[in-house]
mmCIF file of C-alpha atoms and ligand atoms in Angstrom:
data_model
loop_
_atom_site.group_PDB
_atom_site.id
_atom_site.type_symbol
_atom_site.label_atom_id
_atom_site.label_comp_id
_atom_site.label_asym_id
_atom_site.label_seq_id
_atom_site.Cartn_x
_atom_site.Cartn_y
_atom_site.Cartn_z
ATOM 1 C CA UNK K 1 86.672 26.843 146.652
ATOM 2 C CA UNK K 2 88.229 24.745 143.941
ATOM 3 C CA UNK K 3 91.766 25.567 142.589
ATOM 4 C CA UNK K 4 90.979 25.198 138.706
ATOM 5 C CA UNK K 5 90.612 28.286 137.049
ATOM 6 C CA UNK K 6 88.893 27.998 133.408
ATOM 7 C CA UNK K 7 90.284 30.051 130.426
ATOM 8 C CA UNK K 8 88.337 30.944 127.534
ATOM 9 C CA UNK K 9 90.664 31.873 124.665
ATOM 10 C CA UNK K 10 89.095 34.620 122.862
ATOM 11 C CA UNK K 11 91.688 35.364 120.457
ATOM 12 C CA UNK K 12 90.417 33.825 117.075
ATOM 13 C CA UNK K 13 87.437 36.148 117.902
ATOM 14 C CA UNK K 14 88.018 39.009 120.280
ATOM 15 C CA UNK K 15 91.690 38.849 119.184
ATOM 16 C CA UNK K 16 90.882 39.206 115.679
ATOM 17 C CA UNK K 17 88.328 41.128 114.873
ATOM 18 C CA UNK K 18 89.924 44.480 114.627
ATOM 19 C CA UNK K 19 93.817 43.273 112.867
ATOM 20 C CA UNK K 20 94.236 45.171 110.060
ATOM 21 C CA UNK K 21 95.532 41.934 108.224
ATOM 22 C CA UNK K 22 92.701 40.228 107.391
ATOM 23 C CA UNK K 23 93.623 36.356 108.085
ATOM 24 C CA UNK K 24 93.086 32.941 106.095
ATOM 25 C CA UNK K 25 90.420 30.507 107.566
ATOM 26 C CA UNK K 26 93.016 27.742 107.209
ATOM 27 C CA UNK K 27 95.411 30.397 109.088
ATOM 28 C CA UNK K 28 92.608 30.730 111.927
ATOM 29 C CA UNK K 29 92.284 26.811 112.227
ATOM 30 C CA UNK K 30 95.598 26.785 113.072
ATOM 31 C CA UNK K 31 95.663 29.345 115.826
ATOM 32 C CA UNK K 32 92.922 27.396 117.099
ATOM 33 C CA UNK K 33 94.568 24.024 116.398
ATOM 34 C CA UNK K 34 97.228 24.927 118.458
ATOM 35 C CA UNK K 35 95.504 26.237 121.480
ATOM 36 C CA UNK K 36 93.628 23.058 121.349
ATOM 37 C CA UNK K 37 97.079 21.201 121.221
ATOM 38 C CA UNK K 38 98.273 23.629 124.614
ATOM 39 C CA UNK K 39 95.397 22.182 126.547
ATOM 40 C CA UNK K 40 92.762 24.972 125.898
ATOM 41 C CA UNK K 41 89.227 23.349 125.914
ATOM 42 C CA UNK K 42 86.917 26.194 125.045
ATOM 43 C CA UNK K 43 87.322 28.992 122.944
ATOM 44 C CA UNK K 44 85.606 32.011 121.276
ATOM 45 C CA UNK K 45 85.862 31.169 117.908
ATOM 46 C CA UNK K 46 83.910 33.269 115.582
ATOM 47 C CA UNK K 47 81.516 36.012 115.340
ATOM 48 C CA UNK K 48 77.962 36.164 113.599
ATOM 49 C CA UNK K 49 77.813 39.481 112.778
ATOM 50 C CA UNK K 50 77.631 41.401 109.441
ATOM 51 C CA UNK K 51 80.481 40.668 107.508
ATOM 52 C CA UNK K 52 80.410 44.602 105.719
ATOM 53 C CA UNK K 53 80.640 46.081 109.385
ATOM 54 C CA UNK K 54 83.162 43.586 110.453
ATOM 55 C CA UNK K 55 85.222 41.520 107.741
ATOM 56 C CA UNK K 56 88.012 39.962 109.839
ATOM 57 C CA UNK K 57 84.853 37.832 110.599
ATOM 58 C CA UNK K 58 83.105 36.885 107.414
ATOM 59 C CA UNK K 59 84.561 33.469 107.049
ATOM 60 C CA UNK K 60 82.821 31.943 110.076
ATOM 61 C CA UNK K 61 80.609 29.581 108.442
ATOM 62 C CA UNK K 62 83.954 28.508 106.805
ATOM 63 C CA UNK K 63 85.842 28.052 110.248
ATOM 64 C CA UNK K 64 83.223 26.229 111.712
ATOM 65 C CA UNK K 65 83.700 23.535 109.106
ATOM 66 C CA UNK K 66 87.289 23.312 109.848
ATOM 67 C CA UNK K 67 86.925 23.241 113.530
ATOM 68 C CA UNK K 68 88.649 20.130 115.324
ATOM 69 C CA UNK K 69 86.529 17.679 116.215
ATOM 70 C CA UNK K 70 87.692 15.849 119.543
ATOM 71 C CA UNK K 71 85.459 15.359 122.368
ATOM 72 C CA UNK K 72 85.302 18.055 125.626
ATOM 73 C CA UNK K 73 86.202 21.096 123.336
ATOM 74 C CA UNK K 74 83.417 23.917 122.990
ATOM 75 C CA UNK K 75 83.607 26.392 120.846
ATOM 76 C CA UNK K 76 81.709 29.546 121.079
ATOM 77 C CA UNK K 77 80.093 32.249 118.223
ATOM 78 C CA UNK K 78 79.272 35.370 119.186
ATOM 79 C CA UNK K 79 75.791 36.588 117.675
ATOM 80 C CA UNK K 80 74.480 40.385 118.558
ATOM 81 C CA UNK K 81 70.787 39.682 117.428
ATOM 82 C CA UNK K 82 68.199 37.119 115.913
ATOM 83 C CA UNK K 83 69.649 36.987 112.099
ATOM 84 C CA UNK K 84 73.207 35.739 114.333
ATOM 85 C CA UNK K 85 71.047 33.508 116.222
ATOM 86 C CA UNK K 86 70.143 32.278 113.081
ATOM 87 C CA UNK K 87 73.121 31.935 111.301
ATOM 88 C CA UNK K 88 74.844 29.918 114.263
ATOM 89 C CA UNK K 89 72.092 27.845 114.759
ATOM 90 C CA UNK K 90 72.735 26.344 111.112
ATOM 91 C CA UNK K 91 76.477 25.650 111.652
ATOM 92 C CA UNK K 92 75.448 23.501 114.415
ATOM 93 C CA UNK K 93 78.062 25.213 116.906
ATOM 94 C CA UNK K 94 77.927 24.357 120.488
ATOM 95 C CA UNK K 95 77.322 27.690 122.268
ATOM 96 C CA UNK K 96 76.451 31.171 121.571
ATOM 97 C CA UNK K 97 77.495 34.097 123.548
ATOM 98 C CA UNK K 98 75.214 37.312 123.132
ATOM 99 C CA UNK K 99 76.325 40.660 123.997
ATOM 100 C CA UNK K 100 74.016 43.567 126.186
ATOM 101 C CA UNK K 101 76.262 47.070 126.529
ATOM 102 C CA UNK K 102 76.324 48.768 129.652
ATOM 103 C CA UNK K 103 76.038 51.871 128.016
ATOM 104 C CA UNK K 104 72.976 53.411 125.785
ATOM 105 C CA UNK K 105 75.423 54.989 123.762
ATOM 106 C CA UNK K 106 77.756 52.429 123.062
ATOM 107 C CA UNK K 107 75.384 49.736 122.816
ATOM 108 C CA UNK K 108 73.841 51.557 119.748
ATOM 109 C CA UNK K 109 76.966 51.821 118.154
ATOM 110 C CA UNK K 110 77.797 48.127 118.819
ATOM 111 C CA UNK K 111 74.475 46.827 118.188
ATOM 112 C CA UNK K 112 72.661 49.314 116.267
ATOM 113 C CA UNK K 113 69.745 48.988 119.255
ATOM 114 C CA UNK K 114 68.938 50.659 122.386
ATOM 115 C CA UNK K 115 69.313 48.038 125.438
ATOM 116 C CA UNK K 116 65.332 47.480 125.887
ATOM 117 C CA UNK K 117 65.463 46.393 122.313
ATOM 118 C CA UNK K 118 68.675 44.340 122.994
ATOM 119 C CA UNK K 119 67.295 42.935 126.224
ATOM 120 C CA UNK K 120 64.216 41.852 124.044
ATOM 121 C CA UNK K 121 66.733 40.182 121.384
ATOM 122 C CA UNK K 122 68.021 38.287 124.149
ATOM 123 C CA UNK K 123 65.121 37.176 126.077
ATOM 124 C CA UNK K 124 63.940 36.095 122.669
ATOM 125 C CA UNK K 125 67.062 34.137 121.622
ATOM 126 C CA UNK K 126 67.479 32.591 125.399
ATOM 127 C CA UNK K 127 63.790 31.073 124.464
ATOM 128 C CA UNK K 128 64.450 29.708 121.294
ATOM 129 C CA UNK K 129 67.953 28.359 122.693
ATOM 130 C CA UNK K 130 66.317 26.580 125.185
ATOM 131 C CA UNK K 131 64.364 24.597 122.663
ATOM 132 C CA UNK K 132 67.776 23.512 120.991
ATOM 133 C CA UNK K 133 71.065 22.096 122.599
ATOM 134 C CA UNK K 134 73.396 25.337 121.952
ATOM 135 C CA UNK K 135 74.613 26.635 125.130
ATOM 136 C CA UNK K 136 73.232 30.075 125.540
ATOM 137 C CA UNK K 137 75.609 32.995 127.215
ATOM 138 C CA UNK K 138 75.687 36.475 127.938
ATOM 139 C CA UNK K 139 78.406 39.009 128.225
ATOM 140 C CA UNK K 140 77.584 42.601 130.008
ATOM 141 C CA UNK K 141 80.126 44.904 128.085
ATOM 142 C CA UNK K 142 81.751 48.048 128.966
ATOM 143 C CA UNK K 143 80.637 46.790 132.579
ATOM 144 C CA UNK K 144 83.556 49.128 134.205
ATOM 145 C CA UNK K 145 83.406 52.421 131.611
ATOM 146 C CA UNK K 146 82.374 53.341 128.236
ATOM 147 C CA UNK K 147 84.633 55.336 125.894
ATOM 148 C CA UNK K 148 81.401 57.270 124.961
ATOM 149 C CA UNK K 149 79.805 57.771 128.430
ATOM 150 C CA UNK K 150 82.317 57.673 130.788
ATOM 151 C CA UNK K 151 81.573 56.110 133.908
ATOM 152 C CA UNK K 152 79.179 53.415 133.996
ATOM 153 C CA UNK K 153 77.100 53.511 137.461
ATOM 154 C CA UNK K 154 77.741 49.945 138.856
ATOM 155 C CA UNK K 155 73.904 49.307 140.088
ATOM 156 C CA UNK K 156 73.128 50.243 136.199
ATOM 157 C CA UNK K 157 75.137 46.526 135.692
ATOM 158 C CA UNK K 158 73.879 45.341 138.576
ATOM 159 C CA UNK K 159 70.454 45.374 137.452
ATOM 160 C CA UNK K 160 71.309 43.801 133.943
ATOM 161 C CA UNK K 161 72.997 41.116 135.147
ATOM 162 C CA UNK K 162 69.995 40.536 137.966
ATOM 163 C CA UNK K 163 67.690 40.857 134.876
ATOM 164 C CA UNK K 164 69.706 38.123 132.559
ATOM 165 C CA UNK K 165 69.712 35.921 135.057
ATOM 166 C CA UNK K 166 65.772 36.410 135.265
ATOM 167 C CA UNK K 167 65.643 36.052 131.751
ATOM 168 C CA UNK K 168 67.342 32.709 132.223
ATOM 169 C CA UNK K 169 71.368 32.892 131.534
ATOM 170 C CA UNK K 170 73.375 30.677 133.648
ATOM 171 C CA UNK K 171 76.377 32.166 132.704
ATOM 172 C CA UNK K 172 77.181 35.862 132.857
ATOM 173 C CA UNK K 173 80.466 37.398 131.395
ATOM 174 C CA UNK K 174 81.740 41.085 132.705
ATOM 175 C CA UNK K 175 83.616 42.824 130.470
ATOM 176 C CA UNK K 176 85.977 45.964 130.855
ATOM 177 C CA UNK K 177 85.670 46.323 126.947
ATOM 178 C CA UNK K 178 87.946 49.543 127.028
ATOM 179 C CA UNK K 179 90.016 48.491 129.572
ATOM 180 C CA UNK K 180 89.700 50.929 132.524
ATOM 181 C CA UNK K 181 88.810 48.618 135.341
ATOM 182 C CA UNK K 182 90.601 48.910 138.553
ATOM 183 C CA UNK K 183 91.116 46.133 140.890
ATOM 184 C CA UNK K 184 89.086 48.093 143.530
ATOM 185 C CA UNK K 185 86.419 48.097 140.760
ATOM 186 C CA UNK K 186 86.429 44.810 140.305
ATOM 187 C CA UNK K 187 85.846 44.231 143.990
ATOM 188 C CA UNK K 188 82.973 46.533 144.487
ATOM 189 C CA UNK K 189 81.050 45.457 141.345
ATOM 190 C CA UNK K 190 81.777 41.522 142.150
ATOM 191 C CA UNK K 191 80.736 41.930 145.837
ATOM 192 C CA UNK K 192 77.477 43.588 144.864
ATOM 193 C CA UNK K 193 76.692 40.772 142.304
ATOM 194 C CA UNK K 194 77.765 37.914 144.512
ATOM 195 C CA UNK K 195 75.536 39.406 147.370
ATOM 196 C CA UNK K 196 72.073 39.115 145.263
ATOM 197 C CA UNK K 197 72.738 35.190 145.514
ATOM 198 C CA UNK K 198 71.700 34.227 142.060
ATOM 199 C CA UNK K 199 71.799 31.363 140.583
ATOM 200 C CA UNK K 200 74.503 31.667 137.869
ATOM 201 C CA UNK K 201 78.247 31.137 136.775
ATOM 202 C CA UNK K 202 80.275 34.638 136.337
ATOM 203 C CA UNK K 203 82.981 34.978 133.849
ATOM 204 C CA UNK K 204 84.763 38.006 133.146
ATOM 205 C CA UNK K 205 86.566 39.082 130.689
ATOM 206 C CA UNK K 206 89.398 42.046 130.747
ATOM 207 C CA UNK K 207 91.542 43.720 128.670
ATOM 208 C CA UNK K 208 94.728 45.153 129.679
ATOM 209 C CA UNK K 209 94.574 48.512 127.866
ATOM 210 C CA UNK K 210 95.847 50.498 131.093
ATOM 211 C CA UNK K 211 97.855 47.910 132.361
ATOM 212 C CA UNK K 212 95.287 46.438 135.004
ATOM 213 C CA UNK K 213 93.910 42.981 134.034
ATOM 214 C CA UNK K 214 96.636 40.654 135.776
ATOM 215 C CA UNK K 215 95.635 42.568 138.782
ATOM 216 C CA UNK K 216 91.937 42.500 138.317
ATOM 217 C CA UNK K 217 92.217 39.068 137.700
ATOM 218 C CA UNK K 218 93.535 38.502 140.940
ATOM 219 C CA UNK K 219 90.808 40.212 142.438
ATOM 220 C CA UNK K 220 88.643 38.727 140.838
ATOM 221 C CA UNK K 221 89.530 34.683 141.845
ATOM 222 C CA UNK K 222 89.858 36.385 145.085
ATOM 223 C CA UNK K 223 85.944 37.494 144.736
ATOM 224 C CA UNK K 224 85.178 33.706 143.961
ATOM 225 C CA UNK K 225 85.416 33.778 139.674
ATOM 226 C CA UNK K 226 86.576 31.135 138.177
ATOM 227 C CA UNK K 227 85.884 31.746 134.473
ATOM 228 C CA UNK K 228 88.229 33.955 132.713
ATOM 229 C CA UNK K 229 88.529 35.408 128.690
ATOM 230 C CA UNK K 230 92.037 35.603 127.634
ATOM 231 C CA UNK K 231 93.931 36.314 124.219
ATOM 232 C CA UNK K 232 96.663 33.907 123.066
ATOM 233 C CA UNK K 233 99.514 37.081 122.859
ATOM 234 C CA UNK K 234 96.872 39.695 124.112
ATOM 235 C CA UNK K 235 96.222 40.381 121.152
ATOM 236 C CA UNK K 236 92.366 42.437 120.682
ATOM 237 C CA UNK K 237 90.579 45.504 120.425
ATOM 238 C CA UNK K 238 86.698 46.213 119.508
ATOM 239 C CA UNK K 239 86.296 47.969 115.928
ATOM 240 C CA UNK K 240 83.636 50.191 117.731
ATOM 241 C CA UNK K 241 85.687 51.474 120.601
ATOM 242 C CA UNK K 242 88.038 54.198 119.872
ATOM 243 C CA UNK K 243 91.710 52.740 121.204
ATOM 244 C CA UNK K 244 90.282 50.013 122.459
ATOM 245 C CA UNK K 245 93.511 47.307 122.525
ATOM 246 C CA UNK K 246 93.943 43.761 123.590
ATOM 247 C CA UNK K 247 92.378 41.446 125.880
ATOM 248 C CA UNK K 248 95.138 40.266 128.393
ATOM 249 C CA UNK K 249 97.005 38.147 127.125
ATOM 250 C CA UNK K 250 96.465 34.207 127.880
ATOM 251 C CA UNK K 251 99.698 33.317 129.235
ATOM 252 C CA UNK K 252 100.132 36.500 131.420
ATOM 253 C CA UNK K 253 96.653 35.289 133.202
ATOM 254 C CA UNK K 254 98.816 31.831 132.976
ATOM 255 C CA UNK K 255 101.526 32.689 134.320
ATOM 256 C CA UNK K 256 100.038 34.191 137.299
ATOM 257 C CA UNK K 257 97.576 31.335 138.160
ATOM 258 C CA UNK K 258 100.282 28.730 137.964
ATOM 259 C CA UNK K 259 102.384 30.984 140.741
ATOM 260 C CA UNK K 260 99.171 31.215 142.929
ATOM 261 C CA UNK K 261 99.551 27.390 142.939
ATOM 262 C CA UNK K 262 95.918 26.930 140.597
ATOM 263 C CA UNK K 263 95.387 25.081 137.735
ATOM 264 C CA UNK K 264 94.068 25.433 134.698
ATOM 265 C CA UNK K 265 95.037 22.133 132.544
ATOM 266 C CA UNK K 266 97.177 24.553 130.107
ATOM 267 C CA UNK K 267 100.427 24.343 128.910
ATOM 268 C CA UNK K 268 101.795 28.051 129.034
ATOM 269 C CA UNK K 269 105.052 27.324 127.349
ATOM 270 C CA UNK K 270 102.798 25.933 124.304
ATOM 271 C CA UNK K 271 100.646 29.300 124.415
ATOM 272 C CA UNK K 272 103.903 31.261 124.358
ATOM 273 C CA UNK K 273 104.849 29.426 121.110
ATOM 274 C CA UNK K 274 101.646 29.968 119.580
ATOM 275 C CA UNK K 275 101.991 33.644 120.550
ATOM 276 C CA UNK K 276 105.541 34.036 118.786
ATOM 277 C CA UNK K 277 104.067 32.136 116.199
ATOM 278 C CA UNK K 278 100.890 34.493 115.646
ATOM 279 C CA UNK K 279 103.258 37.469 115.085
ATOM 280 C CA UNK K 280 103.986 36.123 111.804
ATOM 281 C CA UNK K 281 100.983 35.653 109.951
ATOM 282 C CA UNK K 282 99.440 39.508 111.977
ATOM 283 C CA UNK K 283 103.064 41.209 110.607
ATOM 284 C CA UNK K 284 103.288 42.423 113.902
ATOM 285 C CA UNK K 285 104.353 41.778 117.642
ATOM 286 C CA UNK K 286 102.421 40.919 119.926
ATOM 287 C CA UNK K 287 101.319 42.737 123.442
ATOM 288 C CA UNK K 288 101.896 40.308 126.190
ATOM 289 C CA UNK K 289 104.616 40.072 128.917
ATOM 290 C CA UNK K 290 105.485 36.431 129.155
ATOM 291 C CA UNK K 291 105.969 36.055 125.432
ATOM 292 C CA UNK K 292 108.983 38.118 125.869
ATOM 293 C CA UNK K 293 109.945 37.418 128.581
ATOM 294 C CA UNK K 294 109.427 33.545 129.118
ATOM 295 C CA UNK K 295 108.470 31.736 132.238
ATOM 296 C CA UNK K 296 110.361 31.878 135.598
ATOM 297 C CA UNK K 297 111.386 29.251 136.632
ATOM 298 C CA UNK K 298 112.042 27.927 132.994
ATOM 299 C CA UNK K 299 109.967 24.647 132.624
ATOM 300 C CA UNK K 300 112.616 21.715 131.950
HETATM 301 ZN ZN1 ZN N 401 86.774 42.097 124.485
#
């Protein structure tokens, strides 16, 4: 199995949807300037959603226009139905990543739709997609519990993800939206995906609410993933999840990998900089470990 481990830095989305300071585009180009400049190649960048249920968010049209233009980066817009599809497919961004909820109740509350209707909104976006040359994802949330519904029966996300990849996704995100996952979890629900055989590329995506996603993590690159959504400073939470907090944080995920001897073409003292750096323009400090407490051993 190969040794590179890809992080998706979901912090000027996922990480900033839900700050109660409201941030500058020019403010978010520079977050995402700098995790360009630390090595990061693709990163959630905005959110198509509606700008009265979400405002942290409204300026994506605006940050798309600023976004850095070398070659190999990808930036990613996430879009919960057709009038997102819509809107992203006029910025010209390169990839979309759509959202299905594990749970009826939260998935109403996220996306105002039960998940037939969702799963039609997707199957009708992954054909339009495919007639365009935006890279089309998918992201299961609340994949390991839902703060509404409680446990979420693992062959209930078994079957999505079996039905996306029908559908036609190629790349399949779980998330632990709340942050309840266990390790053990993690194992079960990954060795019941990866024994179906299908054709597609899992990411998943954690957040460290009870203190878990390091360890999941682990599990998870143990369980063959090699895709991974982190926030520069774990920084994160979901405006429709009651105490919901961050996704774990980049450099904790980091830090970790580059001790298990895997790479990931980052430079974690960079993303530690950009962490400290973030706690000025939020007012506030920022959840991860290694921003505190610094790498070990220290880099020269
Ligand atoms: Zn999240």
């Amino acid at each position: 199995m190969s040794d590179f481990v890809e992080i998706v830095d979901v912090s000027p989305r996922d990480g900033l949807q839900s700050q109660p300071v409201l941030l500058d585009t020019s403010v978010k180009l520079e977050l995402i300037q700098r995790l360009v400049d630390s090595g990061v190649r693709r990163m959630e960048a905005v959110s198509f959603v509606n700008p009265k249920r979400v405002p942290q968010m409204a300026d994506a049209e605006q940050v798309i226009q600023g976004l850095p233009k070398q070659d190999g980066l990808t930036f990613i817009g996430l879009v919960l139905n057709m009038r997102g599809y819509e809107r992203a497919i006029t910025t010209g961004i390169d990839e979309i990543n759509c959202v299905v909820v594990a749970s009826e109740t939260f998935n109403m509350r996220n996306q105002g739709a039960s998940i037939d209707q969702t799963m039609q909104n997707v199957t009708d976006i992954c054909k339009q997609a495919e007639t365009t040359n935006i890279i089309n994802g998918v992201t299961v949330s609340a994949a390991f519990g839902c703060p509404f519904e409680g446990e979420i029966p693992q062959g209930q996300v078994i079957n999505l993800v079996e039905r996306l990849a029908d559908i036609g996704y190629k790349e399949i995100a779980l998330a632990d939206t709340i942050g309840v996952a266990s390790p053990s979890d993690v194992s079960r629900l990954l060795t019941g995906i990866n024994r179906l055989n299908l054709d597609i590329k899992l990411r998943c995506h954690f957040h460290n609410t009870r203190n878990t996603a390091v360890a999941n993590t682990y599990v998870a690159i143990q369980e063959g993933v090699r895709s991974f959504d982190a926030s520069c400073g774990g920084v994160g939470g979901c405006p429709f999840a009651p105490a919901a907090t961050g996704n774990v944080a980049t450099e904790d995920l980091l830090y970790m990998i580059n001790r298990m001897g895997m790479r990931t073409n980052i430079n974690i003292d960079k993303v530690i900089e950009t962490a400290q750096w973030l706690e000025g323009p939020l007012q506030a400090s920022v959840p991860s470990m290694l921003a505190k407490a610094g790498v070990f051993p220290k880099s020269d």
